[in-house]
Amino acid sequence: MFNIGDFARLGRVSVRMLRHYDAIGLLAPAHVDADTGYRSYAAGQLQRLNRVVALKDLGFKLNEVQAILDDEIGVDELKGMLRLRRAELEAQISADNDRLARVEARLRSIESEGQMSTQEITVKSLPAIRVAELQGSAAGWGPEEIGPVIRGLFEQLGERLRTAGLTPMGSPIARYDQGADNGDAVRVFAAVPVAAEPGDRDGVAVVELPAVERAAALLHHGSMESVMPSYEALARWVEENGLRSAGAREVTLQCPAEPDEWVTELQLPVVER
Amino acid sequence: MFNIGDFARLGRVSVRMLRHYDAIGLLAPAHVDADTGYRSYAAGQLQRLNRVVALKDLGFKLNEVQAILDDEIGVDELKGMLRLRRAELEAQISADNDRLARVEARLRSIESEGQMSTQEITVKSLPAIRVAELQGSAAGWGPEEIGPVIRGLFEQLGERLRTAGLTPMGSPIARYDQGADNGDAVRVFAAVPVAAEPGDRDGVAVVELPAVERAAALLHHGSMESVMPSYEALARWVEENGLRSAGAREVTLQCPAEPDEWVTELQLPVVER
DNA sequence: TTGCTCCTCACGTCACGTGAGGTGGC
DNA sequence: TTGCTCCTCACGTCACGTGAGGTGGC
């Protein structure tokens, strides 16, 4: 028989751990002195302690360890637990490798730039959303070509929503893509979230924008006249990360009278290249 | 301005997280209604939220995120934090790969044997320890050759300790190794932990057993007459794990009159092969 | 009026580490 | 007598999730 200190040393665990395992019924001492409360462990209990440590090392929680050791678990269930553990570990390793790559990227950028890039670019998913929208067309991607078109569309959209009795339910969204059949022309959409069934309402199309699994997003502060550098940074990031983008969205989060105080989220839906 | 729900949706975080970030001063809402306590967030705050999420994703804790974002951290310190994070991630990934290998080994053994091998083998480190010991020699590794020798040594050791006035401070340890110069003969040591300065005491050598970084250990239940299968299992495990062992130790944890109730830990110090 | 969103506590999570305050055996 | 080990609470860890119980605006 060993006292708790010696038994802890034998099993390379802390005394506190042994007390904890006792408290949760995972490993009770062979004997407890009725007067002093002193715990005594039998040599043979070292085996159970070793098994506890081994299973814990595999990443099982203590209640799982207990179930396994107390034979509350059939072979098939145990196999399932091990497979689950394997999957969890693989996911964890993969996620940590990604994290590691990001940490190293930050270190590189800090070495080359002398400080951490503000790193304003975020990868997010975009949920599907019901919007009312109008479509137009612009001659190119520059703000001077797109600006008038999108402003005109949003003006019209506002009026038609009023006559249709629809209430905007969120921030306005501008969407752009390369029309399939009209050369260099850019298709432009002015949209605003609404709660209504899809269909046509007084010349406004109510449609469901499909969810986007991954989009690179960047917050643009200030007038849309000056949006090009932000888009360029975003496009460069997409390029450098081996991705490809199709189309673009702008969500206007804040548009007071003063254009310098606008806040717009630029979103580029991306896929692996 | 956004209410907490909309702002949470924008930033893909939970409302509870925003409240938490407010509580710890990491991200306070731009405005809080004095009457209702309702929080309002400005569009521009999305940038800070994005940064919080990005840094958290790298594995930083919230207080570290706060320090980084609030510029309490110089470039050098930040580099140090990133390097530390990199080292931690590398260690984590490596440990998880080991874990994964062990999980897969269990799965294989469960497939081939129909149940989980009892897996009684533990890898542990052995601390350095001060012992009093006597040395002898046996003709071979069999229990019938070693048994009488080690029993005789322990008897002598007990007597000499008594005359020397030394008190055993732990479980008896038997050690074996292949003598360098005497052919097949095995060197046998009978040792017992004591608290005394190294040197010679009435014919007993007090020495410091060096620490062993890694040893494969197996609990043997029963008489030492039947120890061979346990040693064989241990040796097979060492072999299968690409290790090499040198020498052996037996720590007698429990030795009542009835030999069947003995408990002995067999330890094989191992190194990479 | 009914939902919906918002609010503030406050417990629970997981496996212990770390005191605080006190006792028993050499 | 002094150390040393043992004991039992009980708080702290970390970043929230999850009710409970209640309120304000449409």
XYZ file of C-alpha atoms (C1' of nucleotides) in Angstrom:
598
model
C 0.000 0.000 0.000
C 1.176 3.470 -0.879
C 0.186 6.813 0.518
C -1.068 9.337 -1.980
C 2.284 11.062 -2.433
C 4.198 7.908 -3.238
C 1.475 6.628 -5.521
C 1.428 9.921 -7.395
C 5.189 9.705 -7.883
C 4.894 6.135 -9.141
C 2.281 7.101 -11.704
C 3.860 10.471 -12.622
C 0.698 12.363 -11.810
C -0.005 15.074 -9.268
C -1.521 14.437 -5.874
C -4.292 16.790 -6.869
C -5.107 14.628 -9.858
C -5.432 11.533 -7.694
C -7.781 13.396 -5.371
C -9.742 14.555 -8.400
C -10.003 11.042 -9.808
C -11.218 9.924 -6.421
C -13.798 12.710 -6.296
C -15.286 11.793 -9.677
C -15.163 8.068 -8.961
C -12.630 7.295 -11.652
C -10.027 5.828 -9.326
C -10.864 5.426 -5.660
C -8.072 4.516 -3.247
C -8.048 0.915 -2.062
C -8.509 2.163 1.465
C -9.354 5.385 3.255
C -8.584 5.844 6.924
C -11.816 6.506 8.745
C -10.232 8.876 11.256
C -7.782 10.912 9.254
C -9.204 10.568 5.762
C -5.748 9.494 4.540
C -5.929 7.638 1.234
C -4.012 4.394 0.602
C -3.465 2.891 -2.821
C -2.649 -0.731 -3.618
C 0.201 -1.493 -6.011
C -2.230 -3.163 -8.410
C -4.102 0.114 -8.803
C -1.152 1.479 -10.701
C -2.416 -0.434 -13.701
C -5.693 1.417 -13.738
C -3.901 4.700 -13.245
C -1.616 3.905 -16.171
C -4.625 3.193 -18.347
C -6.292 6.415 -17.299
C -3.180 8.364 -18.248
C -2.844 6.517 -21.573
C -6.459 7.129 -22.604
C -6.299 10.717 -21.473
C -3.202 11.072 -23.655
C -5.216 9.936 -26.648
C -7.439 12.923 -26.015
C -10.401 11.298 -24.310
C -12.212 13.167 -21.583
C -12.290 11.709 -18.098
C -15.904 10.571 -18.327
C -15.079 8.779 -21.562
C -12.031 7.197 -19.953
C -14.234 6.038 -17.124
C -16.796 4.520 -19.456
C -14.097 2.727 -21.422
C -12.317 1.342 -18.370
C -15.510 0.293 -16.632
C -16.585 -1.695 -19.671
C -19.694 0.342 -20.218
C -18.597 0.514 -23.824
C -18.963 -2.216 -26.417
C -16.301 -2.922 -28.988
C -18.293 -1.260 -31.753
C -18.960 1.812 -29.715
C -15.293 1.974 -28.801
C -14.355 1.724 -32.459
C -16.743 4.582 -33.140
C -15.154 6.686 -30.427
C -11.688 6.031 -31.809
C -12.783 6.885 -35.339
C -14.373 10.090 -34.081
C -11.203 10.921 -32.188
C -9.199 10.269 -35.345
C -11.417 12.598 -37.353
C -11.227 15.275 -34.662
C -7.459 15.015 -34.544
C -7.173 15.232 -38.316
C -9.389 18.296 -38.350
C -7.414 19.849 -35.521
C -4.092 19.216 -37.220
C -5.354 20.642 -40.467
C -6.749 23.731 -38.757
C -3.512 24.211 -36.852
C -1.518 23.943 -40.054
C -3.661 26.702 -41.538
C -3.183 28.782 -38.426
C 0.546 28.179 -38.586
C 0.624 29.359 -42.196
C -1.217 32.537 -41.205
C 1.126 33.177 -38.305
C 4.096 32.747 -40.620
C 2.543 35.078 -43.179
C 2.188 37.722 -40.469
C 5.795 37.227 -39.460
C 6.943 37.643 -43.044
C 4.888 40.780 -43.511
C 6.226 42.195 -40.274
C 9.786 41.489 -41.400
C 9.309 43.123 -44.761
C 7.185 46.087 -43.719
C 8.510 46.787 -40.257
C 5.053 46.446 -38.782
C 2.054 44.224 -38.973
C -0.025 44.900 -42.009
C -3.361 46.159 -40.860
C -4.718 42.977 -42.345
C -8.203 44.216 -42.856
C -9.130 41.403 -45.152
C -11.528 38.845 -43.791
C -12.787 35.607 -45.221
C -16.438 35.045 -44.510
C -19.449 33.218 -45.820
C -22.437 35.157 -47.079
C -25.865 33.817 -46.204
C -28.603 33.612 -48.813
C -30.785 36.685 -48.664
C -34.076 37.844 -50.164
C -33.739 41.176 -51.968
C -35.634 43.496 -54.249
C -33.395 44.575 -57.097
C -33.052 46.490 -60.331
C -30.576 45.735 -63.060
C -28.540 48.072 -65.253
C -25.365 48.103 -67.249
C -22.115 50.081 -67.190
C -19.420 50.459 -69.815
C -16.537 49.477 -67.516
C -15.332 48.841 -63.934
C -14.187 52.372 -63.101
C -16.077 54.397 -60.481
C -16.726 57.060 -63.123
C -18.541 54.493 -65.246
C -20.281 52.601 -62.488
C -21.086 55.478 -60.134
C -23.827 57.200 -62.147
C -25.470 53.918 -63.078
C -25.658 52.506 -59.559
C -26.817 55.841 -58.106
C -29.572 56.022 -60.685
C -30.645 52.452 -59.999
C -30.830 52.976 -56.233
C -32.900 56.134 -56.731
C -35.381 54.297 -58.925
C -35.392 51.317 -56.550
C -36.252 53.533 -53.611
C -39.207 55.049 -55.416
C -40.592 51.772 -56.680
C -40.292 50.161 -53.248
C -42.333 52.992 -51.820
C -45.075 52.582 -54.400
C -44.951 48.795 -53.925
C -45.229 49.234 -50.157
C -42.057 47.288 -49.421
C -39.804 48.177 -46.489
C -36.009 47.807 -46.716
C -34.823 45.326 -44.097
C -31.088 45.897 -44.204
C -28.153 47.592 -45.850
C -28.259 48.265 -49.604
C -26.206 45.892 -51.714
C -24.645 46.719 -55.075
C -23.647 43.731 -57.196
C -21.528 43.602 -60.333
C -20.610 40.929 -62.787
C -19.287 40.505 -66.260
C -22.287 40.008 -68.547
C -21.863 36.861 -70.609
C -22.839 38.268 -74.005
C -22.180 41.976 -74.055
C -18.432 42.309 -74.350
C -16.787 44.659 -71.885
C -20.040 45.839 -70.371
C -20.590 45.269 -66.650
C -23.931 44.152 -65.322
C -24.917 46.273 -62.348
C -27.556 45.397 -59.754
C -28.981 47.628 -57.046
C -30.546 45.515 -54.316
C -32.002 45.943 -50.871
C -33.145 43.219 -48.460
C -36.899 42.832 -48.133
C -39.300 40.393 -46.547
C -41.454 39.376 -49.504
C -42.126 36.401 -51.745
C -39.992 36.171 -54.874
C -41.587 37.535 -58.053
C -42.203 40.809 -59.802
C -43.647 43.772 -57.923
C -44.322 46.955 -59.842
C -41.220 46.516 -61.952
C -38.932 45.425 -59.108
C -37.654 41.845 -59.080
C -37.755 40.145 -55.684
C -35.156 37.374 -55.833
C -33.103 35.235 -53.483
C -29.407 35.993 -53.661
C -27.730 32.607 -53.304
C -25.440 31.995 -50.362
C -21.726 32.351 -51.036
C -19.494 29.891 -49.278
C -16.386 32.025 -49.168
C -15.900 35.671 -49.888
C -12.908 37.911 -49.257
C -14.169 41.054 -47.605
C -12.615 44.431 -46.979
C -14.061 47.451 -45.242
C -13.780 50.601 -47.341
C -13.942 53.898 -45.509
C -14.877 57.022 -47.423
C -16.348 57.952 -50.758
C -16.791 55.362 -53.477
C -14.809 57.673 -55.742
C -11.737 56.422 -53.928
C -12.644 52.748 -53.885
C -10.136 51.553 -56.468
C -7.131 51.114 -54.131
C -9.285 49.053 -51.786
C -10.402 46.814 -54.619
C -6.836 46.488 -55.785
C -5.679 45.400 -52.325
C -8.491 42.899 -52.179
C -7.745 41.532 -55.645
C -4.039 41.262 -54.807
C -4.853 39.311 -51.655
C -7.094 36.960 -53.621
C -4.322 36.452 -56.138
C -1.659 35.850 -53.492
C -3.787 33.289 -51.734
C -4.253 31.201 -54.841
C -7.931 32.055 -55.212
C -10.096 33.272 -58.042
C -12.987 35.670 -57.728
C -16.148 36.015 -59.762
C -18.229 39.175 -59.497
C -18.285 41.598 -56.623
C -20.650 42.953 -54.003
C -20.691 46.190 -52.097
C -22.708 46.407 -48.912
C -23.271 49.985 -47.848
C -23.147 49.896 -44.081
C -23.275 53.619 -43.469
C -24.056 56.410 -45.919
C -24.522 59.769 -44.265
C -24.639 62.976 -46.302
C -20.879 63.415 -46.027
C -19.361 60.896 -48.523
C -16.081 60.745 -46.586
C -17.936 59.073 -43.756
C -19.352 56.265 -45.832
C -18.493 52.747 -44.797
C -18.822 50.035 -47.393
C -17.924 46.381 -47.232
C -16.408 45.138 -50.477
C -16.983 41.427 -50.971
C -15.357 39.226 -53.605
C -16.830 35.734 -53.735
C -13.872 33.363 -54.214
C -13.201 29.758 -55.144
C -9.988 27.719 -55.183
C -8.111 28.238 -58.380
C -25.607 52.470 -36.416
C -26.518 48.854 -35.893
C -28.212 47.153 -32.999
C -26.343 44.268 -31.459
C -28.152 41.599 -33.454
C -27.441 43.144 -36.834
C -23.863 43.904 -35.909
C -23.325 40.323 -34.778
C -24.685 39.058 -38.097
C -22.395 41.420 -40.010
C -19.346 40.199 -38.147
C -20.407 36.518 -38.000
C -20.125 36.398 -34.252
C -22.690 35.696 -31.574
C -24.539 38.375 -29.659
C -23.128 36.850 -26.503
C -19.604 37.374 -27.806
C -20.251 41.056 -28.462
C -21.575 41.440 -24.927
C -18.521 39.631 -23.636
C -16.151 41.866 -25.605
C -17.998 44.826 -24.176
C -17.703 43.461 -20.646
C -13.930 42.996 -20.871
C -13.411 46.326 -22.639
C -12.195 44.809 -25.879
C -14.920 46.316 -28.043
C -17.392 48.724 -26.485
C -20.421 49.763 -28.523
C -20.287 53.264 -30.001
C -23.334 54.147 -27.963
C -25.385 52.694 -25.130
C -28.911 53.912 -24.450
C -29.023 55.325 -20.946
C -32.584 54.130 -20.318
C -32.752 50.708 -21.875
C -29.105 49.701 -21.920
C -29.457 48.867 -25.625
C -26.094 48.791 -27.388
C -25.516 50.476 -30.754
C -22.498 49.834 -32.956
C -21.121 52.106 -35.682
C -20.315 50.641 -39.077
C -16.671 51.561 -38.630
C -16.427 49.309 -35.575
C -16.740 46.336 -37.858
C -13.088 46.807 -38.663
C -12.049 46.320 -35.068
C -14.354 43.337 -34.749
C -12.812 41.818 -37.863
C -9.363 42.266 -36.404
C -10.403 40.707 -33.138
C -11.746 37.678 -34.971
C -8.628 37.405 -37.139
C -6.223 37.554 -34.192
C -8.339 35.154 -32.188
C -8.175 32.819 -35.193
C -4.404 32.878 -34.979
C -4.778 31.490 -31.482
C -4.217 34.579 -29.390
C -6.127 35.006 -26.172
C -8.484 37.936 -25.810
C -6.192 39.881 -23.504
C -3.394 39.463 -26.021
C -5.702 40.573 -28.823
C -6.583 43.609 -26.773
C -2.959 44.483 -26.130
C -2.107 44.107 -29.807
C -5.024 46.184 -31.049
C -4.573 48.891 -28.457
C -0.939 49.343 -29.461
C 0.394 48.385 -26.071
C 2.760 46.108 -27.950
C 5.910 47.153 -29.756
C 6.912 45.603 -33.050
C 9.618 43.507 -31.407
C 7.300 42.239 -28.733
C 4.739 41.404 -31.370
C 7.339 39.491 -33.332
C 8.161 37.603 -30.167
C 4.515 36.749 -29.616
C 4.163 35.509 -33.172
C 7.304 33.394 -32.894
C 6.052 31.935 -29.640
C 2.717 31.208 -31.247
C 4.511 29.533 -34.138
C 6.494 27.349 -31.753
C 3.365 26.462 -29.801
C 1.513 25.548 -32.953
C 4.385 23.416 -34.193
C 4.522 21.610 -30.862
C 0.761 21.156 -30.865
C 0.739 19.768 -34.381
C 3.550 17.393 -33.608
C 1.859 16.182 -30.420
C -1.426 15.734 -32.268
C 0.307 13.725 -34.968
C 1.691 11.428 -32.272
C -1.730 11.155 -30.707
C -3.214 10.390 -34.092
C -0.688 7.614 -34.629
C -1.590 6.108 -31.254
C -5.299 6.297 -32.012
C -4.722 4.557 -35.317
C -2.613 1.894 -33.627
C -5.488 1.214 -31.254
C -7.901 0.985 -34.146
C -5.654 -1.494 -35.919
C -5.267 -3.615 -32.823
C -9.006 -3.572 -32.257
C -9.579 -4.670 -35.843
C -7.113 -7.525 -35.630
C -7.876 -8.724 -32.121
C -11.566 -7.996 -31.847
C -10.982 -5.881 -28.757
C -8.672 -3.242 -27.469
C -5.392 -4.638 -26.303
C -5.151 -4.042 -22.628
C -2.235 -1.805 -23.499
C -0.549 -2.003 -20.184
C 2.667 -0.572 -21.493
C 3.509 2.945 -20.420
C 6.321 5.227 -21.434
C 7.683 7.179 -18.537
C 10.789 8.941 -17.371
C 12.651 7.701 -14.319
C 14.025 10.311 -11.939
C 17.525 10.024 -10.568
C 17.496 8.303 -7.188
C 19.924 7.692 -4.370
C 20.188 3.985 -3.486
C 22.231 1.574 -1.436
C 23.122 -1.434 -3.544
C 24.996 -4.697 -3.790
C 26.256 -6.270 -6.987
C 26.322 -9.891 -8.108
C 26.399 -11.920 -11.265
C 24.164 -14.514 -12.912
C 24.867 -16.994 -15.679
C 21.934 -15.980 -17.876
C 18.631 -14.050 -18.150
C 16.281 -16.840 -17.046
C 14.410 -16.543 -13.740
C 16.037 -19.786 -12.625
C 19.450 -18.229 -13.054
C 18.644 -14.775 -11.786
C 16.210 -15.655 -9.006
C 18.615 -17.167 -6.475
C 21.214 -14.482 -7.069
C 18.889 -11.520 -6.597
C 17.202 -13.104 -3.568
C 20.569 -13.656 -1.961
C 21.657 -10.103 -2.681
C 18.510 -8.588 -1.183
C 18.901 -10.707 1.951
C 22.475 -9.538 2.423
C 21.501 -5.963 1.625
C 18.789 -5.979 4.277
C 21.222 -7.194 6.936
C 23.961 -4.741 6.042
C 21.548 -1.830 5.995
C 20.451 -2.741 9.470
C 24.009 -2.819 10.774
C 24.781 0.417 8.947
C 21.693 2.050 10.447
C 20.193 2.986 7.079
C 16.441 3.022 6.533
C 14.906 1.980 3.192
C 12.980 4.922 1.749
C 11.059 3.236 -1.079
C 10.461 0.100 -3.085
C 13.370 -2.292 -3.749
C 14.857 -2.084 -7.213
C 16.549 -4.928 -9.048
C 18.787 -3.928 -11.960
C 20.334 -6.056 -14.661
C 22.746 -5.407 -17.462
C 25.088 -7.223 -19.757
C 28.543 -7.002 -18.226
C 31.045 -5.650 -20.729
C 33.807 -8.167 -20.217
C 32.354 -11.402 -18.916
C 30.655 -13.022 -21.882
C 27.108 -14.187 -21.339
C 27.088 -13.356 -17.674
C 24.538 -10.854 -16.423
C 25.387 -8.226 -13.860
C 22.799 -8.129 -11.127
C 22.204 -5.284 -8.679
C 19.993 -5.268 -5.614
C 19.179 -1.701 -4.609
C 16.953 0.146 -2.206
C 16.412 3.914 -1.967
C 18.065 5.581 1.003
C 18.727 9.099 2.205
C 22.492 9.128 2.597
C 25.570 10.608 1.017
C 27.178 8.542 -1.767
C 30.100 6.379 -0.672
C 30.765 3.054 0.952
C 28.971 2.060 4.139
C 29.844 -1.240 5.752
C 30.243 -2.937 2.389
C 27.167 -1.352 0.800
C 27.651 1.135 -2.009
C 25.488 4.239 -1.798
C 25.228 5.571 -5.351
C 23.009 7.815 -7.438
C 21.131 5.931 -10.125
C 21.109 8.308 -13.077
C 17.772 9.547 -14.404
C 16.426 7.747 -17.454
C 14.696 9.916 -20.011
C 12.446 7.260 -21.433
C 11.604 3.798 -20.215
C 8.947 1.362 -21.349
C 7.189 0.083 -18.265
C 4.852 -2.838 -17.669
C 3.185 -3.940 -14.475
C 3.761 -7.612 -13.746
C 1.305 -9.324 -11.440
C 2.350 -12.514 -9.671
C 5.482 -14.453 -8.961
C 8.740 -13.605 -10.669
C 8.892 -17.220 -11.784
C 6.318 -16.264 -14.412
C 7.903 -12.998 -15.486
C 9.166 -14.110 -18.884
C 5.934 -13.547 -20.879
C 5.707 -10.032 -19.474
C 9.274 -9.283 -20.484
C 8.605 -10.728 -23.907
C 5.558 -8.496 -24.394
C 7.589 -5.509 -23.301
C 10.489 -6.380 -25.605
C 8.115 -6.913 -28.526
C 6.551 -3.512 -27.915
C 9.980 -1.875 -27.824
C 10.854 -3.609 -31.087
C 7.599 -2.626 -32.805
C 8.013 0.984 -31.838
C 11.438 1.251 -33.395
C 13.234 1.545 -30.077
C 16.212 -0.165 -28.522
C 16.597 -1.047 -24.876
C 19.665 -1.356 -22.703
C 19.466 -3.109 -19.352
C 16.374 -3.605 -17.245
C 14.959 -2.630 -13.878
C 12.393 -4.256 -11.680
C 10.696 -2.196 -9.011
C 8.983 -4.391 -6.456
C 5.863 -2.498 -5.503
C 4.261 -5.144 -3.354
C 5.754 -8.373 -2.034
C 3.572 -10.111 0.511
C 4.253 -13.676 1.630
C 2.069 -15.082 -1.149
C 4.163 -14.779 -4.372
C 1.053 -14.716 -6.555
C 0.174 -11.357 -5.084
C 3.429 -9.698 -5.915
C 3.300 -6.611 -8.083
C 6.434 -5.597 -9.923
C 7.033 -2.864 -12.433
C 9.333 -3.958 -15.227
C 11.205 -1.037 -16.763
C 13.243 -1.101 -19.948
C 15.162 2.120 -20.538
C 14.883 2.857 -24.262
C 16.474 5.065 -26.890
C 15.632 5.698 -30.550
C 17.151 3.076 -32.754
C -52.073 41.388 -28.055
C -48.296 38.494 -29.945
C -43.462 38.004 -31.474
C -39.140 39.574 -31.593
C -35.148 41.694 -29.742
C -32.935 43.484 -26.116
C -31.310 43.578 -21.152
C -28.831 41.679 -16.720
C -27.524 38.117 -13.765
C -25.525 33.710 -12.966
C -24.547 28.894 -13.523
C -22.018 25.458 -16.336
C -18.047 23.933 -19.050
C -13.069 20.873 -18.145
C -9.425 19.172 -15.433
C -7.196 20.364 -12.457
C -3.516 24.407 -10.000
C -3.143 26.958 -6.167
C -3.739 28.821 -1.859
C -6.010 28.930 2.877
C -6.414 26.889 7.158
C -5.814 22.989 9.842
C -4.211 18.149 11.508
C -1.239 13.770 12.404
C 3.228 11.167 12.749
C 8.422 11.225 13.236
C 9.618 21.252 18.592
C 10.218 21.493 13.575
C 9.290 19.672 8.940
C 6.786 17.018 6.109
C 2.642 14.990 4.419
C -1.955 14.686 4.561
C -6.807 16.579 4.739
C -10.999 19.573 3.062
C -12.940 23.494 1.081
C -13.143 26.855 -2.481
C -11.650 30.162 -5.855
C -9.489 30.742 -10.453
C -8.723 29.345 -15.260
C -10.937 30.746 -20.573
C -14.374 32.304 -23.618
C -18.253 32.107 -23.992
C -23.294 28.910 -24.225
C -27.406 28.651 -22.127
C -31.250 29.447 -19.462
C -34.025 32.432 -16.173
C -36.698 36.325 -15.586
C -37.973 40.621 -17.247
C -38.582 44.817 -20.475
C -39.397 47.831 -24.805
C -41.061 48.700 -29.629
C -44.001 47.223 -33.628
